[in-house]
Amino acid sequence: MDRVSSFDEPLKKLLGGATAKVMAEHLDLHTVGDLLHHYPRRYEERGKLTALADLPLDEHVTVVAQVADARILMFNNGRGKRLEVTLTDGSGRLQLVFFGHGVHKPHKELLPGRQAMFAGKASVFNRKMQLAHPTYQLLDASDADEATEAVDAFAGRLLPIYPACKQLDSWRIAKAVDAVLPSARDAVDPLPASLREGRGFTPLPEALLKVHRPQTKADVEDARARLKWDEAFVLQVALARRRYADTQLPAVARRPVADGLLDAFDAKLPFTLTEGQEKVSKEIFDDLATEHPMHRLLQGEVGSGKTMVALRAMLTVVDAGGQAAMLAPTEVLAQQHHRSITEMMGELAEGGMLGGSDRGTKVVLLTGSMGMAARRQALLDLVTGEAGIVIGTHALIEDKVQFHDLGLVVVDEQHRFGVEQRDALRSKGKQPPHLLVMTATPIPRTVAMTVFGDLETSVLDQLPAGRSPIASHVVPAKDKPHFLSRAWERVREEVGNGHQAYVVCPRIGDDAEEAEGKGGKKAKAKKQAADEDPEKRPPLAVLEIADELRKGALAGLGVEVLHGRMHPDAKDDVMRRFAAGDVDVLVATTVIEVGVNVPNATAMVIMDAERFGVSQLHQLRGRVGRGSAPGLCLLVSEAHEASPARARLSAVAATLDGFELSRIDLEQRREGDVLGQAQSGVRSSLRMLTVIDDEEVIAAAREEAVAVVAADPELEHLPELRTVLAALLDKDREEYLDKG
């Protein structure tokens, strides 16, 4: 059998159809290679053999003893039963206990006089030493040699515990692994020999044997170190090759021009840029001046001034004769960007218009819901080059949209766009345009190196001067209803001081399902379930909460709603009036999450806060405290005090550091795989590597990968690495990496 094919062997050939079917359906394991890469989650320690008289408390022990007595006892009025077994080994006595369904097998097997090995954790109950639900293996008393061998194999061994499922428990997976383990010697080793030897790694076949059947804890450490490195290295080689390929593409260099649009813009800025903005702008300008496309990720805290940095990059490209397009995820955000950019640029945004600057350019908006006449004009301005800057939603990607000379694409909130959208826009340039991706969701360094590994990264971590602190508090609405009343009082106080507030809800509340008629029965059933169990109630809705507030806690204030299903003109109208200070309280969904900028809004109340993710809460909170007055964010929750949801909210309330929060978010999700199925829809490639804990491994692997690819971009001299890469990076995953 050749080296690759034994790993490609379908499991049903070796394990039988039934087991293979369960593995495929419930664990996504299809081949021998899949199963060999299904590593134990942890190892049970059985401890060396211990005499019953010397049992240490609270430790895993293994004993060989004889059954003296076994009896079933009933409890809970006969509804529950437990099996108590008394053991003796000549030095002392020990009690075993089994409960519930677990009593049948030991009751049949552990008969008085039988000898067996038992492993479990020693504890005290009713002043007696006992083992609860121990694992055991019967010994055949007639064959002393075999019994001794069995004792040696059983005691002192690390028992692998596999990620399992209801249909297939860990020890059955362990038996299946035993059947495929001989194939481990056929493993194709992706590491170049010099790297493997230089870092003193265990050979791959040996690492696979050690991870599944370790003799000692050192074996486990050895194996894990090697397998983690492989995952990190192969992934980083894939990303390094993608970055290398990008450097081979041609692009038009866009260099700053003296006395152009950028200089005119900088001259009219009423403030100076922060050091961070200066530094990041320089990195971007250096990239734009090269003849291959920039691929840069700009991540910055909420309110760190990313839009300003992106705008200056766009102006540089316009100065150099090109056009720039900014892609926003929602119409509200596209309109907001268009409004704030034209305001910042003033007469410079009115190029070719009466009263516009002769150094200016046109800044146009393009969204799906624009009227025909405005849309036709915008398209015309783009194809003639009259408009140097266009801001839009995915409507920019449509075939009808043609550019005169697209030089830069800025993508706002990258995680909302797929690779197809990004590529479709990039394909509108005569040559590939430069690409700047912005995100206000801070990303820990290791995640940036993996998920966004094909992009160079710039970080803005300094807030511009004049930004105010935001105080955040959890409001436990269920345990302390008076806290919620106080929250609405605080909103009234803020409005009384001339400020404004947001109230955020997870749902709109005009769901078709809630209307009487077609979905009426469903709605009634839901309501009944919610009345019986408040946990099952649907999330709070904008329209309902706005109504309640107008009639109750905020009566007399100007309360308006904003959500994604409103007509774009209505949305824009509400946002304009809120920005102008004509609306006191805006009750909205997360459409306000990114980019909405109203410095006079100082308070935010987030209803059902536990239903939002950590980074989403951080984003939302960033909408207040944008002016000189301090911000206030109240996280209203009905989650129980001891619940993980409440712990998450407390973490958000405790820090304003987005990078710290993104780390907490990751730790709570404990993803073993940033390329997980939830994100990519394809099989996960990372089994051993955790992006949070293995920063050093990832950083070192990235360095080695860059060196390997620089020396041999096509990996011609590393056929094994090429083979492993091809297996890992099927087409779907390649696209996923591309999307970041």
XYZ file of C-alpha atoms in Angstrom:
740
model
C 0.000 0.000 0.000
C 1.526 3.358 -0.873
C 2.097 6.000 1.781
C -0.855 8.218 1.071
C -3.474 5.645 0.257
C -3.486 3.937 3.672
C -4.548 7.289 5.146
C -7.226 7.623 2.442
C -8.636 4.141 3.159
C -12.380 4.406 4.021
C -13.091 3.445 7.644
C -15.831 0.996 6.695
C -13.197 -1.353 5.220
C -11.501 -1.683 8.600
C -14.250 -1.100 11.155
C -17.420 -2.427 9.553
C -20.331 -0.460 8.152
C -22.270 0.324 11.341
C -19.373 1.885 13.272
C -18.097 3.711 10.183
C -21.589 5.155 9.576
C -21.818 6.559 13.124
C -18.298 8.008 12.830
C -19.136 9.676 9.525
C -22.510 11.068 10.594
C -21.751 12.175 14.137
C -17.987 12.823 14.250
C -17.301 13.677 10.596
C -14.631 10.960 10.409
C -14.482 9.156 7.067
C -10.959 7.835 6.455
C -8.122 6.228 8.387
C -6.335 9.588 8.334
C -9.381 11.325 9.819
C -9.472 8.866 12.720
C -5.714 9.088 13.341
C -6.132 12.868 13.584
C -9.034 12.485 16.044
C -6.850 13.037 19.097
C -7.701 12.221 22.724
C -9.156 15.191 24.596
C -7.469 14.146 27.852
C -6.012 11.087 29.574
C -7.305 9.240 32.598
C -4.517 8.312 35.020
C -4.959 4.935 36.579
C -2.106 5.241 39.041
C 0.242 2.428 40.018
C -1.199 -0.538 41.896
C -2.041 0.386 45.461
C -2.788 -1.789 48.474
C -6.264 -1.165 49.897
C -4.770 -0.249 53.280
C -2.674 2.567 51.703
C -5.216 4.277 49.457
C -4.558 8.039 49.147
C -7.672 10.198 49.214
C -8.792 12.132 46.104
C -6.284 10.481 43.792
C -6.741 8.125 40.874
C -5.846 4.658 42.071
C -5.667 1.175 40.607
C -6.188 -1.845 42.850
C -6.287 -5.606 42.339
C -8.721 -7.189 44.778
C -11.295 -9.902 45.321
C -15.037 -9.347 45.562
C -16.168 -10.187 49.099
C -19.768 -9.122 48.772
C -22.155 -7.428 46.287
C -25.721 -6.249 46.885
C -28.307 -3.987 45.300
C -29.947 -1.379 47.555
C -33.073 0.598 46.714
C -33.561 4.268 47.590
C -35.955 7.137 46.790
C -39.032 4.958 47.476
C -37.793 2.228 45.164
C -37.323 4.559 42.185
C -33.513 4.501 42.401
C -31.076 1.648 42.938
C -27.413 1.338 43.648
C -24.989 -1.557 43.654
C -22.532 -1.731 46.569
C -19.563 -4.039 46.187
C -17.076 -4.765 48.991
C -13.509 -5.646 47.988
C -10.676 -7.192 49.978
C -7.014 -7.725 49.132
C -5.719 -9.042 52.468
C -4.481 -5.591 53.537
C -7.842 -3.885 53.896
C -11.362 -3.466 52.589
C -12.846 -1.011 50.068
C -16.354 -0.251 48.931
C -17.378 0.318 45.288
C -20.636 1.957 44.332
C -22.526 1.988 41.006
C -25.780 3.899 40.354
C -28.742 3.832 37.996
C -28.378 2.056 34.665
C -24.709 1.466 35.464
C -25.548 -1.337 37.938
C -26.603 -4.107 35.524
C -23.257 -5.175 34.049
C -21.190 -5.106 37.290
C -24.030 -6.873 39.127
C -23.726 -9.791 36.714
C -19.904 -9.818 36.625
C -18.679 -8.832 40.104
C -19.710 -11.981 41.931
C -18.219 -12.905 45.338
C -14.884 -14.637 44.837
C -14.092 -12.987 41.461
C -10.762 -11.212 41.174
C -10.438 -8.010 39.134
C -8.564 -4.761 38.680
C -10.383 -1.553 39.545
C -9.461 2.049 38.705
C -11.082 5.233 39.944
C -10.814 8.179 42.287
C -10.735 7.364 46.016
C -13.174 9.365 48.133
C -14.825 9.130 51.552
C -18.560 8.629 52.029
C -20.156 7.995 55.432
C -16.645 7.749 56.916
C -15.819 4.854 54.549
C -13.314 4.874 51.689
C -15.025 4.209 48.352
C -14.635 4.299 44.562
C -17.715 5.538 42.666
C -18.311 4.026 39.204
C -14.770 2.667 38.767
C -13.632 1.097 35.510
C -12.627 -2.530 35.985
C -11.198 -5.537 34.202
C -11.847 -9.114 35.355
C -8.771 -11.311 35.802
C -8.664 -14.967 34.884
C -7.465 -16.659 38.045
C -6.506 -19.879 36.179
C -3.669 -18.220 34.224
C -1.288 -16.456 36.606
C 1.075 -15.183 33.859
C -1.740 -13.716 31.809
C -3.191 -12.090 34.932
C 0.194 -10.475 35.759
C 0.501 -9.188 32.177
C -3.028 -7.788 32.276
C -2.294 -6.053 35.591
C 0.848 -4.434 34.153
C -0.974 -3.265 31.016
C -3.904 -1.914 33.000
C -2.219 -0.178 35.924
C -0.046 2.888 35.496
C -1.276 3.469 31.953
C -2.679 6.717 30.621
C -6.121 5.922 29.319
C -7.031 8.163 26.336
C -10.438 9.848 26.546
C -11.661 10.755 23.041
C -14.133 13.407 21.927
C -17.157 11.117 21.638
C -20.877 11.234 20.913
C -23.970 9.643 22.372
C -23.900 6.889 19.732
C -20.213 6.031 20.214
C -18.416 6.317 23.535
C -14.732 6.920 24.116
C -13.605 3.343 24.732
C -15.220 2.149 21.476
C -13.416 4.936 19.634
C -10.205 3.775 21.374
C -10.782 0.229 20.023
C -11.320 1.627 16.523
C -8.082 3.630 16.832
C -6.269 0.397 17.786
C -7.432 -1.068 14.467
C -6.020 1.808 12.379
C -2.919 2.600 14.447
C -0.567 0.450 12.303
C -1.255 2.891 9.426
C 0.426 5.667 11.447
C 3.790 4.556 10.085
C 2.573 5.598 6.597
C 2.063 9.210 7.688
C 3.440 11.723 5.179
C 5.683 14.101 7.120
C 5.116 17.698 5.974
C 8.067 19.259 7.823
C 11.293 19.834 5.885
C 13.988 17.590 7.419
C 16.207 20.541 8.396
C 13.331 22.173 10.311
C 12.356 18.913 12.016
C 15.889 18.159 13.131
C 16.686 21.782 13.990
C 13.773 21.917 16.414
C 14.278 18.392 17.718
C 10.781 17.158 16.844
C 9.584 13.578 17.235
C 9.015 11.947 13.787
C 5.336 12.130 12.775
C 4.521 8.366 12.888
C 5.963 8.234 16.405
C 4.000 11.349 17.433
C 0.746 9.717 16.274
C 1.523 6.548 18.252
C 2.440 8.570 21.332
C -0.650 10.776 21.240
C -3.003 7.782 21.028
C -1.130 5.304 23.241
C 1.242 7.197 25.544
C 3.286 5.316 28.118
C 4.113 8.463 30.082
C 3.077 12.107 30.382
C 6.305 13.032 28.572
C 5.025 11.028 25.563
C 1.885 13.157 25.496
C 3.899 16.397 25.675
C 6.217 15.240 22.869
C 3.341 14.265 20.622
C 1.310 17.401 21.266
C 4.279 19.680 20.599
C 4.897 17.969 17.251
C 1.247 17.823 16.121
C 0.545 21.441 17.082
C 3.566 22.558 15.136
C 2.418 20.653 12.022
C -1.002 22.301 12.078
C 0.425 25.775 12.589
C 3.141 25.315 9.975
C 0.977 23.876 7.186
C -1.599 26.628 7.661
C 1.069 29.343 7.697
C 2.665 27.921 4.528
C -0.729 28.140 2.813
C -1.070 31.765 3.896
C 2.539 32.637 3.016
C 2.019 31.213 -0.485
C -1.127 33.317 -0.859
C 0.766 36.454 0.204
C 3.599 35.549 -2.172
C 1.143 35.052 -5.064
C -0.345 38.481 -4.309
C 3.086 40.095 -4.574
C 3.362 38.648 -8.092
C 0.190 40.432 -9.284
C 0.650 43.752 -11.064
C -0.975 46.919 -9.706
C -0.710 50.603 -10.498
C 1.450 52.372 -7.915
C -0.485 55.309 -6.421
C 1.960 57.829 -4.940
C 1.010 60.977 -3.000
C 1.049 64.206 -5.032
C 2.199 67.525 -3.532
C -0.472 70.253 -3.226
C -3.208 67.837 -4.200
C -6.495 66.846 -2.636
C -4.834 65.204 0.404
C -2.797 68.287 1.286
C -5.854 70.524 0.893
C -7.840 68.150 3.140
C -5.118 67.952 5.818
C -4.836 71.754 5.826
C -8.507 72.179 6.755
C -8.564 69.532 9.526
C -9.526 71.214 12.827
C -7.333 68.773 14.823
C -4.031 66.972 14.507
C -3.875 63.258 13.750
C -2.877 60.917 16.564
C 0.558 59.282 16.441
C -1.184 55.996 15.672
C -3.067 57.501 12.722
C 0.187 58.981 11.364
C 2.025 55.657 11.713
C -0.734 53.581 10.099
C -1.191 56.135 7.283
C 2.509 55.821 6.484
C 2.246 51.997 6.304
C -0.696 52.367 3.903
C 0.984 55.046 1.743
C 4.108 52.842 1.451
C 1.935 49.934 0.259
C 0.032 52.104 -2.226
C 3.321 53.245 -3.760
C 4.309 49.691 -4.790
C 3.492 47.974 -8.060
C 1.697 45.020 -6.523
C -1.659 45.232 -4.731
C -1.755 46.259 -1.097
C -3.566 43.736 1.114
C -3.853 45.320 4.516
C -6.099 44.774 7.515
C -6.694 47.913 9.561
C -8.053 47.022 12.958
C -8.808 49.635 15.506
C -10.750 50.192 18.647
C -14.238 51.593 18.334
C -13.752 55.316 17.673
C -10.008 55.193 17.035
C -10.389 57.099 13.769
C -10.187 54.325 11.146
C -12.506 56.208 8.770
C -10.131 59.181 8.811
C -7.171 56.929 7.921
C -9.171 55.226 5.144
C -10.318 58.576 3.736
C -6.748 59.889 3.543
C -5.758 56.719 1.640
C -8.685 57.270 -0.758
C -7.665 60.902 -1.334
C -4.100 59.815 -2.127
C -5.417 57.443 -4.807
C -7.622 60.189 -6.291
C -4.578 62.494 -6.349
C -2.735 59.792 -8.298
C -5.469 59.686 -10.945
C -7.426 56.685 -9.645
C -10.797 56.085 -8.004
C -11.584 54.643 -4.573
C -14.599 52.576 -3.524
C -15.750 52.008 0.040
C -17.932 48.959 0.632
C -20.185 49.082 3.730
C -22.281 46.177 5.061
C -25.597 48.070 5.468
C -27.418 50.980 3.858
C -27.527 52.845 7.188
C -23.758 52.590 7.426
C -23.161 53.498 3.767
C -25.332 56.615 4.202
C -23.571 57.454 7.469
C -20.114 57.140 5.841
C -21.228 59.230 2.865
C -22.594 61.912 5.158
C -19.540 62.054 7.451
C -17.016 61.965 4.552
C -18.742 64.761 2.603
C -18.960 66.804 5.830
C -15.254 66.258 6.573
C -14.253 67.153 3.014
C -16.571 70.172 2.650
C -16.102 71.923 -0.711
C -13.421 69.325 -1.632
C -16.286 66.820 -2.089
C -17.937 69.017 -4.708
C -15.466 68.693 -7.555
C -16.901 69.973 -10.859
C -19.838 71.586 -9.071
C -20.645 75.233 -8.603
C -18.819 76.484 -5.518
C -16.740 73.298 -5.349
C -12.970 73.367 -5.044
C -10.920 73.115 -8.241
C -8.834 70.491 -6.408
C -11.982 68.630 -5.357
C -13.653 65.481 -6.603
C -17.171 64.104 -6.532
C -18.154 61.767 -3.686
C -21.149 59.613 -4.698
C -23.389 57.189 -2.838
C -24.633 53.981 -4.467
C -27.132 51.724 -2.688
C -29.753 49.265 -3.902
C -32.743 51.384 -2.904
C -31.767 54.667 -4.575
C -34.188 56.210 -7.067
C -33.494 55.546 -10.776
C -32.415 59.100 -11.643
C -29.918 59.392 -8.752
C -28.595 55.919 -9.510
C -28.128 56.685 -13.226
C -26.197 59.859 -12.364
C -23.953 58.010 -9.872
C -23.163 55.294 -12.455
C -22.342 57.955 -15.035
C -20.024 59.785 -12.605
C -18.164 56.526 -11.967
C -17.651 55.479 -15.573
C -16.467 58.959 -16.631
C -14.160 59.289 -13.632
C -15.989 62.442 -12.501
C -16.496 60.771 -9.088
C -13.197 59.977 -7.405
C -14.851 58.355 -4.392
C -17.901 56.088 -4.225
C -19.436 54.741 -1.044
C -21.950 51.957 -1.271
C -23.357 48.625 -0.220
C -23.023 45.392 -2.220
C -24.913 47.294 -4.962
C -21.397 48.404 -6.007
C -20.639 44.839 -7.062
C -23.399 44.549 -9.669
C -22.365 44.046 -13.301
C -23.805 47.407 -14.350
C -21.302 49.301 -12.195
C -18.267 50.334 -14.267
C -15.288 52.395 -13.075
C -13.039 54.704 -15.037
C -9.925 53.521 -13.109
C -10.513 51.747 -9.792
C -7.351 52.041 -7.685
C -8.407 51.226 -4.098
C -11.140 49.172 -2.455
C -11.852 49.830 1.233
C -13.978 47.142 2.874
C -15.620 48.171 6.148
C -16.369 45.450 8.710
C -14.706 42.662 6.752
C -16.459 39.813 8.584
C -19.746 40.716 6.888
C -18.428 40.127 3.352
C -17.702 36.907 1.539
C -14.732 36.281 -0.698
C -16.942 36.371 -3.812
C -18.054 39.929 -3.020
C -14.536 41.104 -2.319
C -13.233 39.560 -5.528
C -16.127 40.837 -7.641
C -15.311 44.404 -6.640
C -11.598 43.883 -7.126
C -12.188 42.535 -10.630
C -13.606 45.943 -11.649
C -10.123 47.465 -11.850
C -8.070 47.434 -15.075
C -5.435 45.802 -12.878
C -6.103 44.436 -9.372
C -6.786 47.453 -7.142
C -5.196 47.926 -3.724
C -7.263 46.534 -0.843
C -7.758 47.946 2.654
C -9.937 45.924 5.008
C -11.191 47.649 8.175
C -12.611 46.095 11.302
C -13.596 47.585 14.641
C -13.771 44.127 16.167
C -10.358 43.836 17.810
C -8.677 40.571 16.935
C -6.028 38.930 19.140
C -2.668 38.796 17.379
C -2.751 35.026 16.884
C -6.169 35.124 15.273
C -5.014 37.919 12.985
C -2.063 35.693 12.022
C -4.353 32.786 11.170
C -7.783 33.987 10.084
C -6.457 37.133 8.390
C -3.076 35.619 7.633
C -3.124 36.683 3.986
C -3.305 40.348 5.014
C -0.627 42.551 6.521
C -1.969 44.050 9.756
C -2.055 47.618 11.070
C -3.472 48.389 14.502
C -4.921 51.696 15.754
C -5.035 51.403 19.516
C -4.965 55.069 20.496
C -8.207 56.995 20.948
C -8.294 60.537 19.529
C -8.144 63.385 22.056
C -11.472 64.514 23.468
C -12.927 61.001 23.724
C -14.787 60.379 26.985
C -14.750 57.301 29.203
C -17.807 55.022 29.152
C -19.132 53.606 32.421
C -20.780 50.184 31.967
C -23.053 48.357 34.423
C -25.060 45.133 34.409
C -28.737 45.671 35.343
C -30.174 42.413 36.766
C -33.798 42.986 35.748
C -35.063 39.666 37.106
C -33.440 39.681 40.569
C -33.742 43.456 41.119
C -36.589 45.034 39.101
C -35.992 48.414 40.801
C -32.587 48.523 39.049
C -34.421 48.637 35.702
C -36.628 51.521 36.909
C -33.434 53.337 37.928
C -31.985 52.695 34.435
C -34.904 54.549 32.813
C -34.487 57.361 35.351
C -30.832 57.663 34.275
C -31.957 57.944 30.629
C -34.351 60.746 31.625
C -31.505 62.505 33.493
C -29.222 62.337 30.425
C -31.976 63.773 28.212
C -32.664 66.424 30.897
C -28.994 67.447 30.599
C -29.431 68.040 26.871
C -28.128 64.644 25.708
C -29.652 61.673 23.848
C -29.877 57.926 24.333
C -30.080 54.620 22.460
C -32.146 51.608 23.525
C -31.072 48.429 21.702
C -33.255 45.305 21.328
C -32.427 41.970 19.664
C -35.598 41.822 17.536
C -37.773 44.125 15.404
C -41.144 42.761 16.510
C -43.177 42.952 13.304
C -42.469 39.339 12.383
C -45.055 37.969 9.981
C -45.329 35.009 12.314
C -46.680 37.265 15.062
C -49.503 38.588 12.922
C -52.846 36.921 13.420
C -53.792 34.793 10.460
C -51.363 32.450 8.783
C -48.986 32.265 11.721
C -51.477 33.144 14.410
C -51.614 29.690 15.988
C -47.852 29.513 16.159
C -47.694 32.908 17.831
C -50.320 31.916 20.410
C -48.486 28.670 21.185
C -45.250 30.627 21.636
C -46.943 33.113 23.942
C -48.423 30.316 26.037
C -45.014 28.612 26.335
C -43.455 31.936 27.355
C -46.113 32.509 30.033
C -45.431 29.061 31.485
C -41.634 29.402 31.318
C -40.123 32.915 31.080
C -36.851 31.365 29.810
C -38.684 30.503 26.589
C -39.951 33.987 25.867
C -38.870 35.470 22.526
C -36.210 38.198 22.617
C -37.456 41.716 23.378
C -38.507 43.681 20.307
C -37.951 47.277 19.181
C -41.587 48.043 18.352
C -42.932 46.646 21.630
C -40.310 48.296 23.850
C -40.682 51.661 22.064
C -44.431 51.481 22.647
C -44.004 50.629 26.344
C -41.466 53.434 26.870
C -43.664 56.056 25.155
C -46.577 55.131 27.429
C -44.558 54.512 30.590
C -41.002 55.133 31.767
C -40.089 57.682 29.051
C -43.495 59.295 28.458
C -43.169 62.846 27.200
C -39.754 62.281 25.535
C -39.253 62.065 21.758
C -38.905 58.274 21.213
C -38.333 56.982 17.643
C -37.492 53.566 16.163
C -34.831 52.409 13.687
C -34.544 48.921 12.221
C -33.454 47.151 9.070
C -36.920 46.633 7.595
C -37.783 50.336 7.373
C -37.747 52.089 3.996
C -34.249 53.543 3.403
C -35.606 57.109 3.211
C -37.374 56.627 6.552
C -34.164 55.239 8.087
C -32.133 58.127 6.756
C -34.733 60.622 8.003
C -34.680 59.182 11.555
C -30.865 59.119 11.613
C -30.661 62.726 10.395
C -33.155 63.915 13.035
C -31.365 61.951 15.753
C -28.005 63.413 14.660
C -29.559 66.901 14.664
C -30.791 66.412 18.241
C -34.520 66.405 17.365
C -35.029 62.854 18.726
C -34.340 62.145 22.423
C -34.298 58.344 22.442
C -33.655 55.997 19.519
C -34.962 52.441 20.022
C -33.069 50.331 17.501
C -31.804 46.916 16.493
C -28.088 46.340 15.890
C -28.271 48.409 12.668
C -26.530 51.044 14.815
C -23.723 48.630 15.710
C -21.029 50.032 13.453
C -20.107 53.463 12.254
C -23.066 55.459 13.602
C -21.606 58.668 15.004
C -23.726 61.022 17.128
C -21.427 62.744 19.681
C -24.387 64.071 21.694
C -25.686 60.538 22.444
C -24.341 59.670 25.900
C -26.464 56.764 27.192
C -27.251 53.305 25.874
C -29.550 50.673 27.376
C -29.115 47.191 25.847
C -32.146 44.974 26.489
C -31.666 41.169 26.728
C -27.938 41.915 26.682
C -27.071 38.243 27.232
C -28.394 37.505 23.734
C -25.533 39.463 22.120
C -21.917 38.366 21.721
C -19.057 40.007 23.624
C -17.597 41.843 20.637
C -21.073 42.933 19.504
C -21.761 44.471 22.934
C -18.413 46.262 22.726
C -19.298 47.581 19.261
C -22.704 48.807 20.416
C -21.259 50.479 23.492
C -18.833 52.351 21.227
C -21.756 54.425 19.910
C -21.818 56.480 23.161
C -19.111 58.628 24.745
C -18.137 59.953 21.311
C -18.225 63.583 22.443
C -16.876 65.463 25.441
C -19.551 64.194 27.906
C -18.963 60.814 29.617
C -20.856 57.810 28.249
C -23.067 55.340 30.097
C -23.896 51.795 28.958
C -26.457 49.688 30.865
C -26.597 45.960 30.087
C -30.072 44.739 31.050
C -30.255 40.995 31.628
C -32.548 38.361 33.067
C -29.748 35.778 33.133
C -29.097 34.065 36.453
C -26.261 35.543 38.524
C -24.153 32.370 38.390
C -24.675 31.745 34.652
C -21.913 31.973 32.000
C -24.056 34.621 30.247
C -23.849 36.876 33.298
C -20.100 36.244 33.598
C -19.775 37.414 29.985
C -21.716 40.616 30.690
C -19.647 41.312 33.806
C -16.495 40.973 31.692
C -17.832 43.528 29.196
C -18.767 45.902 32.031
C -15.315 45.520 33.602
C -13.129 46.646 30.688
C -13.177 48.982 27.697
C -10.201 47.217 26.102
C -11.532 45.547 22.963
C -8.465 43.316 22.583
C -8.923 42.012 26.110
C -12.621 41.374 25.403
C -11.912 39.565 22.146
C -9.594 37.292 24.099
C -12.326 36.630 26.694
C -14.749 35.945 23.850
C -12.388 33.391 22.329
C -11.686 31.746 25.663
C -15.374 31.346 26.321
C -15.961 29.804 22.937
C -12.769 27.751 23.337
C -12.529 27.237 19.621
C -9.979 24.568 18.825
C -10.153 25.767 15.291
C -10.426 29.244 13.846
C -11.279 27.619 10.540
C -14.130 25.805 12.248
C -17.169 24.491 10.488
C -19.354 27.274 11.821
C -17.314 29.718 9.807
C -16.218 27.800 6.755
C -18.732 25.029 6.259
C -15.906 22.605 5.536
C -14.047 20.117 7.671
C -11.999 21.627 10.401
C -8.237 21.391 9.964
C -7.045 22.384 13.420
C -7.413 19.665 16.030
C -4.580 20.283 18.441
C -3.794 23.960 18.036
C -5.747 26.495 20.067
C -5.374 29.973 18.752
C -5.471 31.523 22.219
C -2.860 29.434 23.990
C -0.391 28.714 21.205
C 0.694 32.190 20.232
C 4.406 31.302 20.314
C 3.934 28.219 18.129
C 1.917 30.199 15.563
C 4.410 33.089 15.483
C 7.392 30.740 15.070
C 5.589 28.671 12.427
C 4.770 31.820 10.497
C 8.438 32.826 10.480
C 9.580 29.395 9.239
C 6.771 29.298 6.635
C 7.773 32.683 5.209
C 11.383 31.496 4.864
C 10.350 28.212 3.212
C 8.073 29.932 0.676
C 10.608 32.658 -0.095
C 13.204 29.998 -0.912
C 10.859 27.687 -2.859
C 7.493 29.311 -3.737
C 6.186 26.250 -5.613
C 7.521 23.841 -2.928
C 9.214 21.862 -5.722
C 11.806 20.449 -3.327
C 9.251 19.610 -0.636
C 6.857 17.091 -2.238
C 5.607 15.835 1.157
C 4.620 19.316 2.236
C 2.874 19.799 -1.117
C 0.917 16.556 -0.625
C -0.239 17.502 2.891
C -1.125 21.016 1.747
C -3.233 19.681 -1.104
C -5.122 17.412 1.301
C -5.731 20.216 3.790
C -6.528 22.964 1.349
C -9.284 21.536 -0.711
C -10.997 24.207 -2.771
C -13.463 25.197 -0.044
C -10.811 25.869 2.529
C -8.667 27.793 0.056
C -11.638 30.077 -0.501
C -12.261 30.353 3.203
C -8.656 31.400 3.812
C -9.009 33.891 1.014
C -12.075 35.363 2.655
C -10.435 35.634 6.059
